[in-house]
Tab-separated table of N, CA and C in Angstrom:
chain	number	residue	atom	x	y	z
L	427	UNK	N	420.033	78.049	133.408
L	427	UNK	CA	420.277	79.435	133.016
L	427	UNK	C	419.637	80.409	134.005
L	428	UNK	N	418.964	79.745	134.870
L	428	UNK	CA	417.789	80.943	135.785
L	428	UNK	C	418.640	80.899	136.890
L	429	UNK	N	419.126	80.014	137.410
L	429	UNK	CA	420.901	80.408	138.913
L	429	UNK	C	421.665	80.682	137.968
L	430	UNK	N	421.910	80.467	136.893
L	430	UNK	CA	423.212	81.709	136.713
L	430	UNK	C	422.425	83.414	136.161
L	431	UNK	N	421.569	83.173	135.986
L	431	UNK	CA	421.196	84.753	136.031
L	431	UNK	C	420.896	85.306	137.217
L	432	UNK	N	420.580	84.467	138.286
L	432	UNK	CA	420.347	84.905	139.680
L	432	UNK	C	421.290	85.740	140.212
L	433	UNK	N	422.414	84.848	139.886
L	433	UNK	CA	424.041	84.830	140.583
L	433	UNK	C	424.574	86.366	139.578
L	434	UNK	N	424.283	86.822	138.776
L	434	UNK	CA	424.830	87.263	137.599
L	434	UNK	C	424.098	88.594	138.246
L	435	UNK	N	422.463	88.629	138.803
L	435	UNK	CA	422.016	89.619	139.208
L	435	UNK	C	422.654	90.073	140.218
L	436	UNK	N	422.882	89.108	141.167
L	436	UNK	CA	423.631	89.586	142.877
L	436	UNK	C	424.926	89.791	142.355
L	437	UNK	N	425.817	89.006	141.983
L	437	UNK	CA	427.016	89.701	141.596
L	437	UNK	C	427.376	91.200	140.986
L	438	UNK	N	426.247	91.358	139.999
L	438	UNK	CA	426.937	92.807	139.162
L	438	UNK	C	425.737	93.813	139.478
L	439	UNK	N	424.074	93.861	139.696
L	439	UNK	CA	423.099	94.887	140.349
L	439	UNK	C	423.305	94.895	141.186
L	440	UNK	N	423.432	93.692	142.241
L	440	UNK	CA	423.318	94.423	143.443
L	440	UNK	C	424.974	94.136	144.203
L	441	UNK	N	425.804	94.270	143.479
L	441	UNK	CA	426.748	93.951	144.127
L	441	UNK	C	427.337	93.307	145.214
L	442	UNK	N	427.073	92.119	145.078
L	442	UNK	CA	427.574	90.698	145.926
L	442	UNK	C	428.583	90.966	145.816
L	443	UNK	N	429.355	90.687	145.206
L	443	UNK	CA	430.690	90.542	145.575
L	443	UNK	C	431.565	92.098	144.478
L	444	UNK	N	433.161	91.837	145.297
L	444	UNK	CA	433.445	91.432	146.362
L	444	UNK	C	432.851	91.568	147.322
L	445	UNK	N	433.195	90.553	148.427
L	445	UNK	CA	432.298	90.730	149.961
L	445	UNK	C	433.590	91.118	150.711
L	446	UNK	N	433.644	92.399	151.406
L	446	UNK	CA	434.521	92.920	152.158
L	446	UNK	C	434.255	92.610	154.137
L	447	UNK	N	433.596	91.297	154.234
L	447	UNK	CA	433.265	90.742	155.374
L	447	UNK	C	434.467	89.761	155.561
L	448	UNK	N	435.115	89.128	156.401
L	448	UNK	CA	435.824	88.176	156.982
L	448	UNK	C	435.059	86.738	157.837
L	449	UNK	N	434.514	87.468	158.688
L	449	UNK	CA	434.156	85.988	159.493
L	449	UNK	C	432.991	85.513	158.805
L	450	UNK	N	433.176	83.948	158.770
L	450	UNK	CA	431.971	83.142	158.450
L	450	UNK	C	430.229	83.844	158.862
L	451	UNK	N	430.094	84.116	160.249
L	451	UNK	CA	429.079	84.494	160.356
L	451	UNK	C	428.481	85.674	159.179
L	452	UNK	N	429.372	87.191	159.059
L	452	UNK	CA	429.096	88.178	158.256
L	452	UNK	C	428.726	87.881	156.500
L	453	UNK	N	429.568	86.928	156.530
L	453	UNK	CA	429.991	86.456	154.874
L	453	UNK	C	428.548	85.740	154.469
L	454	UNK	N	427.812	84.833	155.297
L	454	UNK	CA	426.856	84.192	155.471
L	454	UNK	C	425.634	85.508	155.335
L	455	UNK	N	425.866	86.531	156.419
L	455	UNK	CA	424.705	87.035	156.608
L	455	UNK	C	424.435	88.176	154.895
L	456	UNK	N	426.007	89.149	154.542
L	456	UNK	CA	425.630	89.409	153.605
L	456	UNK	C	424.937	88.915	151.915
L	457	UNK	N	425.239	87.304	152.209
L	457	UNK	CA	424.667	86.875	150.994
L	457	UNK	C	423.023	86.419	151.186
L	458	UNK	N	422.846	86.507	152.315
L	458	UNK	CA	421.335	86.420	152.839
L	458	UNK	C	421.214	87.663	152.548
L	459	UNK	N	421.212	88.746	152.550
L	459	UNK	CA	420.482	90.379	152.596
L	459	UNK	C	420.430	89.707	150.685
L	460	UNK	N	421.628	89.660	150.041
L	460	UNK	CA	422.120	89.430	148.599
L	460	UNK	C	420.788	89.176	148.078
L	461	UNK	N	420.366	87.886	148.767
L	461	UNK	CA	419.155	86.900	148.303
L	461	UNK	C	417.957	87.311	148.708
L	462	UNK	N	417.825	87.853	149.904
L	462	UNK	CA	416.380	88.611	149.872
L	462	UNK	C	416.041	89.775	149.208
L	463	UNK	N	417.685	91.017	148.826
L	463	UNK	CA	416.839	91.595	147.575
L	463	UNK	C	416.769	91.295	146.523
L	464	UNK	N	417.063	89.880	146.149
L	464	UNK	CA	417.079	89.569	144.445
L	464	UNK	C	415.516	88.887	144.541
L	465	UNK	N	415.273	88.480	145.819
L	465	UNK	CA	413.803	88.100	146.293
L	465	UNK	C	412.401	89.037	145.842
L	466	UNK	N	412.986	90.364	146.293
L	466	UNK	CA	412.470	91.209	146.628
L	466	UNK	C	412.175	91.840	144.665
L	467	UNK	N	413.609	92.371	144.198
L	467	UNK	CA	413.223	92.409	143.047
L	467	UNK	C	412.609	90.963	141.797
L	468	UNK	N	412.596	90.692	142.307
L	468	UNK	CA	411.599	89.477	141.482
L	468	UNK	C	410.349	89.505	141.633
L	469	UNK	N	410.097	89.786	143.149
L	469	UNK	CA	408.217	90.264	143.428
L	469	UNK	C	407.786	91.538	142.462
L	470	UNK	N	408.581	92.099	142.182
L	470	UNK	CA	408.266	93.679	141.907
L	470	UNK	C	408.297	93.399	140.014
L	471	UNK	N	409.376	92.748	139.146
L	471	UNK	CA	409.177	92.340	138.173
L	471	UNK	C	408.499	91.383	138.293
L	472	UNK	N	407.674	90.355	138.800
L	472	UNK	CA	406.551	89.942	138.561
L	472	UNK	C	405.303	90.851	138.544
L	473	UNK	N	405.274	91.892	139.187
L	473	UNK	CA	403.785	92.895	139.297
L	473	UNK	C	404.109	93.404	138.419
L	474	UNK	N	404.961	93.798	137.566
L	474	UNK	CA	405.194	94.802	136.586
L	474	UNK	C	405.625	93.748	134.986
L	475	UNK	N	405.731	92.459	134.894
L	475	UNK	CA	405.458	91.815	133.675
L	475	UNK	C	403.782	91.610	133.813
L	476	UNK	N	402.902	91.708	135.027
L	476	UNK	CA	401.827	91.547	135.150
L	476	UNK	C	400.701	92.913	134.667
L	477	UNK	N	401.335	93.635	135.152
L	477	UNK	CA	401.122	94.903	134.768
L	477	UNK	C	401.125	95.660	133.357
L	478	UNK	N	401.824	94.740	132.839
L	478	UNK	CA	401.595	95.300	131.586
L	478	UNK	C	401.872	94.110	130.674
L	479	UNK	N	400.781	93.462	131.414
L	479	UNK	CA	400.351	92.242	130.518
L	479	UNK	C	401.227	91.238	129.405
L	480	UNK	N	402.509	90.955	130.304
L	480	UNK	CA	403.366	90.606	129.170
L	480	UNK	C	403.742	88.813	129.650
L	481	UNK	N	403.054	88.796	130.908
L	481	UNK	CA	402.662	86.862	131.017
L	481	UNK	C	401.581	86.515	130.746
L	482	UNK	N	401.584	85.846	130.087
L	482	UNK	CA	400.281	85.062	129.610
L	482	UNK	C	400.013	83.793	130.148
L	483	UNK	N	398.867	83.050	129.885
L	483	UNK	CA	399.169	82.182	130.329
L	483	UNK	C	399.753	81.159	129.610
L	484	UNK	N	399.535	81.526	128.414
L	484	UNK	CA	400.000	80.111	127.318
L	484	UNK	C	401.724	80.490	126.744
L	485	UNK	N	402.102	81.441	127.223
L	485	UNK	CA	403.654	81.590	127.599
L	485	UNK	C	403.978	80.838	128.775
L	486	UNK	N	405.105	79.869	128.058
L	486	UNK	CA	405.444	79.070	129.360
L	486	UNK	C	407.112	79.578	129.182
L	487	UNK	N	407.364	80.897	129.138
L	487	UNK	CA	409.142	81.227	129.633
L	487	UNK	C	408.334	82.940	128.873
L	488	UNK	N	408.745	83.821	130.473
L	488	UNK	CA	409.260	84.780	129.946
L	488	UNK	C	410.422	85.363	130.562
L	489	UNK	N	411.372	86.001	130.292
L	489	UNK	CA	412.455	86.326	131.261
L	489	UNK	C	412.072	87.875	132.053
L	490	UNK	N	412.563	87.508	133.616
L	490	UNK	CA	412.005	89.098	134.234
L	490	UNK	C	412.428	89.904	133.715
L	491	UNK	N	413.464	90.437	132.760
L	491	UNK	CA	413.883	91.746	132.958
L	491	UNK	C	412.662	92.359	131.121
L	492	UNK	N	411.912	91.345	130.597
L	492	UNK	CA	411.085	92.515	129.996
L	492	UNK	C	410.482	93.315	130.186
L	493	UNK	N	410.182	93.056	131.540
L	493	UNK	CA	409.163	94.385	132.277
L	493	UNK	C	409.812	95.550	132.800
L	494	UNK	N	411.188	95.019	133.524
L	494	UNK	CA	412.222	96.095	133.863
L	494	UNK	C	413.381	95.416	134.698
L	495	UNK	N	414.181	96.162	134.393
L	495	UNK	CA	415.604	94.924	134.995
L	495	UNK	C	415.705	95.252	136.328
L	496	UNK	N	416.595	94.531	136.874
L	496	UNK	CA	417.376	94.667	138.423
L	496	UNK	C	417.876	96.097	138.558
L	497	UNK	N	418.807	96.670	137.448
L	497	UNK	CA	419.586	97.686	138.194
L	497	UNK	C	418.390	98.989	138.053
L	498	UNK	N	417.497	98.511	136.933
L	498	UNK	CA	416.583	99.908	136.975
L	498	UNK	C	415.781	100.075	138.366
L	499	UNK	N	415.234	98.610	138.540
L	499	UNK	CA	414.482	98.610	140.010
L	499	UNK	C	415.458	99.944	141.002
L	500	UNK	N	416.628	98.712	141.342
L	500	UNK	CA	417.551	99.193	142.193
L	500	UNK	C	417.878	101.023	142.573
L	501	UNK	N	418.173	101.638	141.172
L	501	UNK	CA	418.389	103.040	140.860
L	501	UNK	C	416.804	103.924	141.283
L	502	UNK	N	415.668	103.333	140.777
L	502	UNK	CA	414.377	104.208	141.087
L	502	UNK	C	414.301	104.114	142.383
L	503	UNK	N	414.743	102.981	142.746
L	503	UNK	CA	414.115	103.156	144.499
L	503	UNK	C	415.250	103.645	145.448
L	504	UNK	N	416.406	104.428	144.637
L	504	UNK	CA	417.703	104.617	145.452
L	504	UNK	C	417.574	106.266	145.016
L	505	UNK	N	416.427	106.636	144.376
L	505	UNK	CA	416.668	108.238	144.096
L	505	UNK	C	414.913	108.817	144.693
L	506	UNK	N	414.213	107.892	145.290
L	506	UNK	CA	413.415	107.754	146.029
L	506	UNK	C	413.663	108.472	147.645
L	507	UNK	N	413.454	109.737	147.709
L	507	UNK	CA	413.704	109.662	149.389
L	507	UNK	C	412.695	111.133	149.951
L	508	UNK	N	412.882	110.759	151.403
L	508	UNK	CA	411.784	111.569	152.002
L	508	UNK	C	412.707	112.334	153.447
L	509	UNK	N	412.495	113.633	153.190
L	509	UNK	CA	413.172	114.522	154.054
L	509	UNK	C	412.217	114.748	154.744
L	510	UNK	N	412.705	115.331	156.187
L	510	UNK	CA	411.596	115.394	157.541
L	510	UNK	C	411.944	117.100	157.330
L	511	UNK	N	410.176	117.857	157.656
L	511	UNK	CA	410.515	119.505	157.256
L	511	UNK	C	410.034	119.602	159.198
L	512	UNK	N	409.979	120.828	159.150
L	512	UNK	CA	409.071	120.769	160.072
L	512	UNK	C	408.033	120.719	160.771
L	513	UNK	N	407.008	120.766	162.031
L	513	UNK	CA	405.906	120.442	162.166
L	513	UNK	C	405.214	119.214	161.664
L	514	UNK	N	406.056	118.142	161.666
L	514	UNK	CA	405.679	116.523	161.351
L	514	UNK	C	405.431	116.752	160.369
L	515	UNK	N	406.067	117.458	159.188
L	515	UNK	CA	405.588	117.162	157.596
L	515	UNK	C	407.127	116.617	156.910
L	516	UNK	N	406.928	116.382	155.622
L	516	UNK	CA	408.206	115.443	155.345
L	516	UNK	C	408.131	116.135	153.766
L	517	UNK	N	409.213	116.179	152.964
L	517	UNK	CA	409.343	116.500	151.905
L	517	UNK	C	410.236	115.473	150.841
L	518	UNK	N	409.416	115.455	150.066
L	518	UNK	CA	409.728	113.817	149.270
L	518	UNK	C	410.294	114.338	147.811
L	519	UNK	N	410.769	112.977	146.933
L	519	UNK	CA	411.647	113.499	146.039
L	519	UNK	C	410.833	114.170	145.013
L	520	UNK	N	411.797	115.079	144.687
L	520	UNK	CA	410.797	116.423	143.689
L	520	UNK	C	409.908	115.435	142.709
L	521	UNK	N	410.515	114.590	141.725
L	521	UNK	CA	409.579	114.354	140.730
L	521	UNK	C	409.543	112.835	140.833
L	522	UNK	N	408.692	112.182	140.358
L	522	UNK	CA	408.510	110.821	140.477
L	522	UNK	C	409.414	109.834	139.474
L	523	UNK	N	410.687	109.140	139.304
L	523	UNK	CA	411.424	108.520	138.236
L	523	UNK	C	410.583	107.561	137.675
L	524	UNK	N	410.212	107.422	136.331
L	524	UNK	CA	409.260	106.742	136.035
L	524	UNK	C	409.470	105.249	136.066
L	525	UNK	N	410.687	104.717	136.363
L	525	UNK	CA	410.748	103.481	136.408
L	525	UNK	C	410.006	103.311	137.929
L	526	UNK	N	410.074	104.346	139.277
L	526	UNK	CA	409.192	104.293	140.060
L	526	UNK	C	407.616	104.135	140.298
L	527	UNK	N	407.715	104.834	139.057
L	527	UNK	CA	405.899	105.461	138.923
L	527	UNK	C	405.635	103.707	138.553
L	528	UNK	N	406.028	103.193	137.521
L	528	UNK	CA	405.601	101.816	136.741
L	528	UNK	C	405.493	101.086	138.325
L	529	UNK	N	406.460	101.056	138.923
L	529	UNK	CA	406.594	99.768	140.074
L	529	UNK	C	405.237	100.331	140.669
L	530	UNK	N	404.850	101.755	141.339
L	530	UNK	CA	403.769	101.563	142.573
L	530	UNK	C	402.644	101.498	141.439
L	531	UNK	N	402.732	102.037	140.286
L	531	UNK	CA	401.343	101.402	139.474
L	531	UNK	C	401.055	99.582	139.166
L	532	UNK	N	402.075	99.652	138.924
L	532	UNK	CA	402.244	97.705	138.703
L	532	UNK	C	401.374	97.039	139.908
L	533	UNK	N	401.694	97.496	141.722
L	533	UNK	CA	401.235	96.929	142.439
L	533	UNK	C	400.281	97.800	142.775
L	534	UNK	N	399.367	98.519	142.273
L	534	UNK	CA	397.939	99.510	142.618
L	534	UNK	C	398.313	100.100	143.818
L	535	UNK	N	399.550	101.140	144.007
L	535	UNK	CA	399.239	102.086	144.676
L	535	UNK	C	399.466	103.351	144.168
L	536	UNK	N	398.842	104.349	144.588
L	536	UNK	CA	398.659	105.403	143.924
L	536	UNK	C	399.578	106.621	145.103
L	537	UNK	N	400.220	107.335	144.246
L	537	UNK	CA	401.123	108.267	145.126
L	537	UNK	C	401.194	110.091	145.197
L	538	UNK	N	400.902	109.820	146.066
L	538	UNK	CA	401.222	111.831	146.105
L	538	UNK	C	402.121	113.000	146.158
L	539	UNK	N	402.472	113.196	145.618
L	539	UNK	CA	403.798	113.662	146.003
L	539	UNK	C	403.594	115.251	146.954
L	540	UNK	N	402.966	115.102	147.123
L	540	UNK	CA	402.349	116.776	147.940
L	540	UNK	C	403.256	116.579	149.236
L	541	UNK	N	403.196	117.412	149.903
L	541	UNK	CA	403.971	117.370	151.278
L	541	UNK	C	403.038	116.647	152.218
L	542	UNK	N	403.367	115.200	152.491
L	542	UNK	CA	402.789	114.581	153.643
L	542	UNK	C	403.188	114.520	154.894
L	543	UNK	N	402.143	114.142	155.849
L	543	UNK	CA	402.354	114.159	157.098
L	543	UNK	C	403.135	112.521	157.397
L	544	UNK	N	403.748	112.394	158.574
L	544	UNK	CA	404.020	110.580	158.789
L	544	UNK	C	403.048	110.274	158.984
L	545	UNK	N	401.805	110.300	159.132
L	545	UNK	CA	400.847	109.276	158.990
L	545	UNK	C	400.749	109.084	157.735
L	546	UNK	N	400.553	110.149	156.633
L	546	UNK	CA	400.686	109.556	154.895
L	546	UNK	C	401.622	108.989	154.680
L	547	UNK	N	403.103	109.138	155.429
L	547	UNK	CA	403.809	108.097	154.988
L	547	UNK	C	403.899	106.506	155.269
L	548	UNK	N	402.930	106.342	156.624
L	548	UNK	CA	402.625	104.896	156.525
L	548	UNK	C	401.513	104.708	156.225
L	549	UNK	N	400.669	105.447	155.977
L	549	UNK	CA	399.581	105.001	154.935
L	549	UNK	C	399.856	104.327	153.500
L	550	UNK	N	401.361	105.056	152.864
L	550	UNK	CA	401.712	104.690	151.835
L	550	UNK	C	402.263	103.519	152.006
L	551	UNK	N	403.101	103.111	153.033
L	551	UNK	CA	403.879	101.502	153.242
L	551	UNK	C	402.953	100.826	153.447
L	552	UNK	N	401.854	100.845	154.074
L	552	UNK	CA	400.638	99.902	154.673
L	552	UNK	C	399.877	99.823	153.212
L	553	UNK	N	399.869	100.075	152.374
L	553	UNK	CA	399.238	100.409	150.568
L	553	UNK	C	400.542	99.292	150.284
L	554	UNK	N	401.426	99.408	149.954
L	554	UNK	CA	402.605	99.034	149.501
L	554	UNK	C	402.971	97.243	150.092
L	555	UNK	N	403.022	97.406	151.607
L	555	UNK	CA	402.406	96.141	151.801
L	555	UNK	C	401.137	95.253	151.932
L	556	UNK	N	400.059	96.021	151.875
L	556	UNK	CA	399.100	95.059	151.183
L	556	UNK	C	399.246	94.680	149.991
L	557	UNK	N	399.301	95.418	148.868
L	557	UNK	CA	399.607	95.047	147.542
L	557	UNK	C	400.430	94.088	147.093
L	558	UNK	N	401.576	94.270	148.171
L	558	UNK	CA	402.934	93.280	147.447
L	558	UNK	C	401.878	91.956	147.904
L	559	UNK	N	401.478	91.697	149.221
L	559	UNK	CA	401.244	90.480	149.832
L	559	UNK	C	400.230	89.532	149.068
């Protein structure tokens, strides 16, 4: 039941298919991107069933999406964005979507939404990848 929910995630969140690729090579490569973000959202519902304490240890099955599903991941981090203003400052999305807020709290980073410079903005990815790692 855990590959067909895999398959069930890439097929209908993140839209696997149809695959509008032709040659073997492309067809190959888009179901690799497919699988590294179903990768990717699985790290993130693991910090966030962790996060709010919903694995235990003497639970031996919980399913990821109690903490938060695929397409919610998908949608918070797709309304997520950062405009360049001027004088190296950047202007980020007005309010924080709280299915966002849960994910960078889940993995302990803490966020600002003030107008940062690009160095705060890789301060924030360099936060973001320590945490995930």
């Amino acid at each position: 039941s855990r590959i067909e929910d895999a398959f069930r995630v890439i097929k209908s969140d993140l839209e696997g298919r149809p695959v509008y690729v032709r040659t073997r090579e492309h067809i190959n490569a888009h179901f690799l991107i497919c699988f590294i973000a179903l990768t990717m959202i699985r790290v993130i519902q693991y910090h966030v069933l962790q996060f709010q304490e919903k694995i235990l240890a003497e639970k031996k099955e919980c399913h990821w999406s109690y903490g938060i599903t695929a397409v919610r991941i998908k949608n918070a981090l797709a309304k997520f964005c950062v405009d360049p203003l001027s004088f190296g400052y950047y202007r980020t999305t007005d309010t924080l979507d709280p299915d966002l807020d849960l994910i960078f709290k889940s993995i302990g980073v803490d966020i600002d939404l003030r107008i940062p410079t690009l160095h705060d903005l890789l301060q924030l990815k360099y936060s973001i990848d320590k945490a995930v790692l």
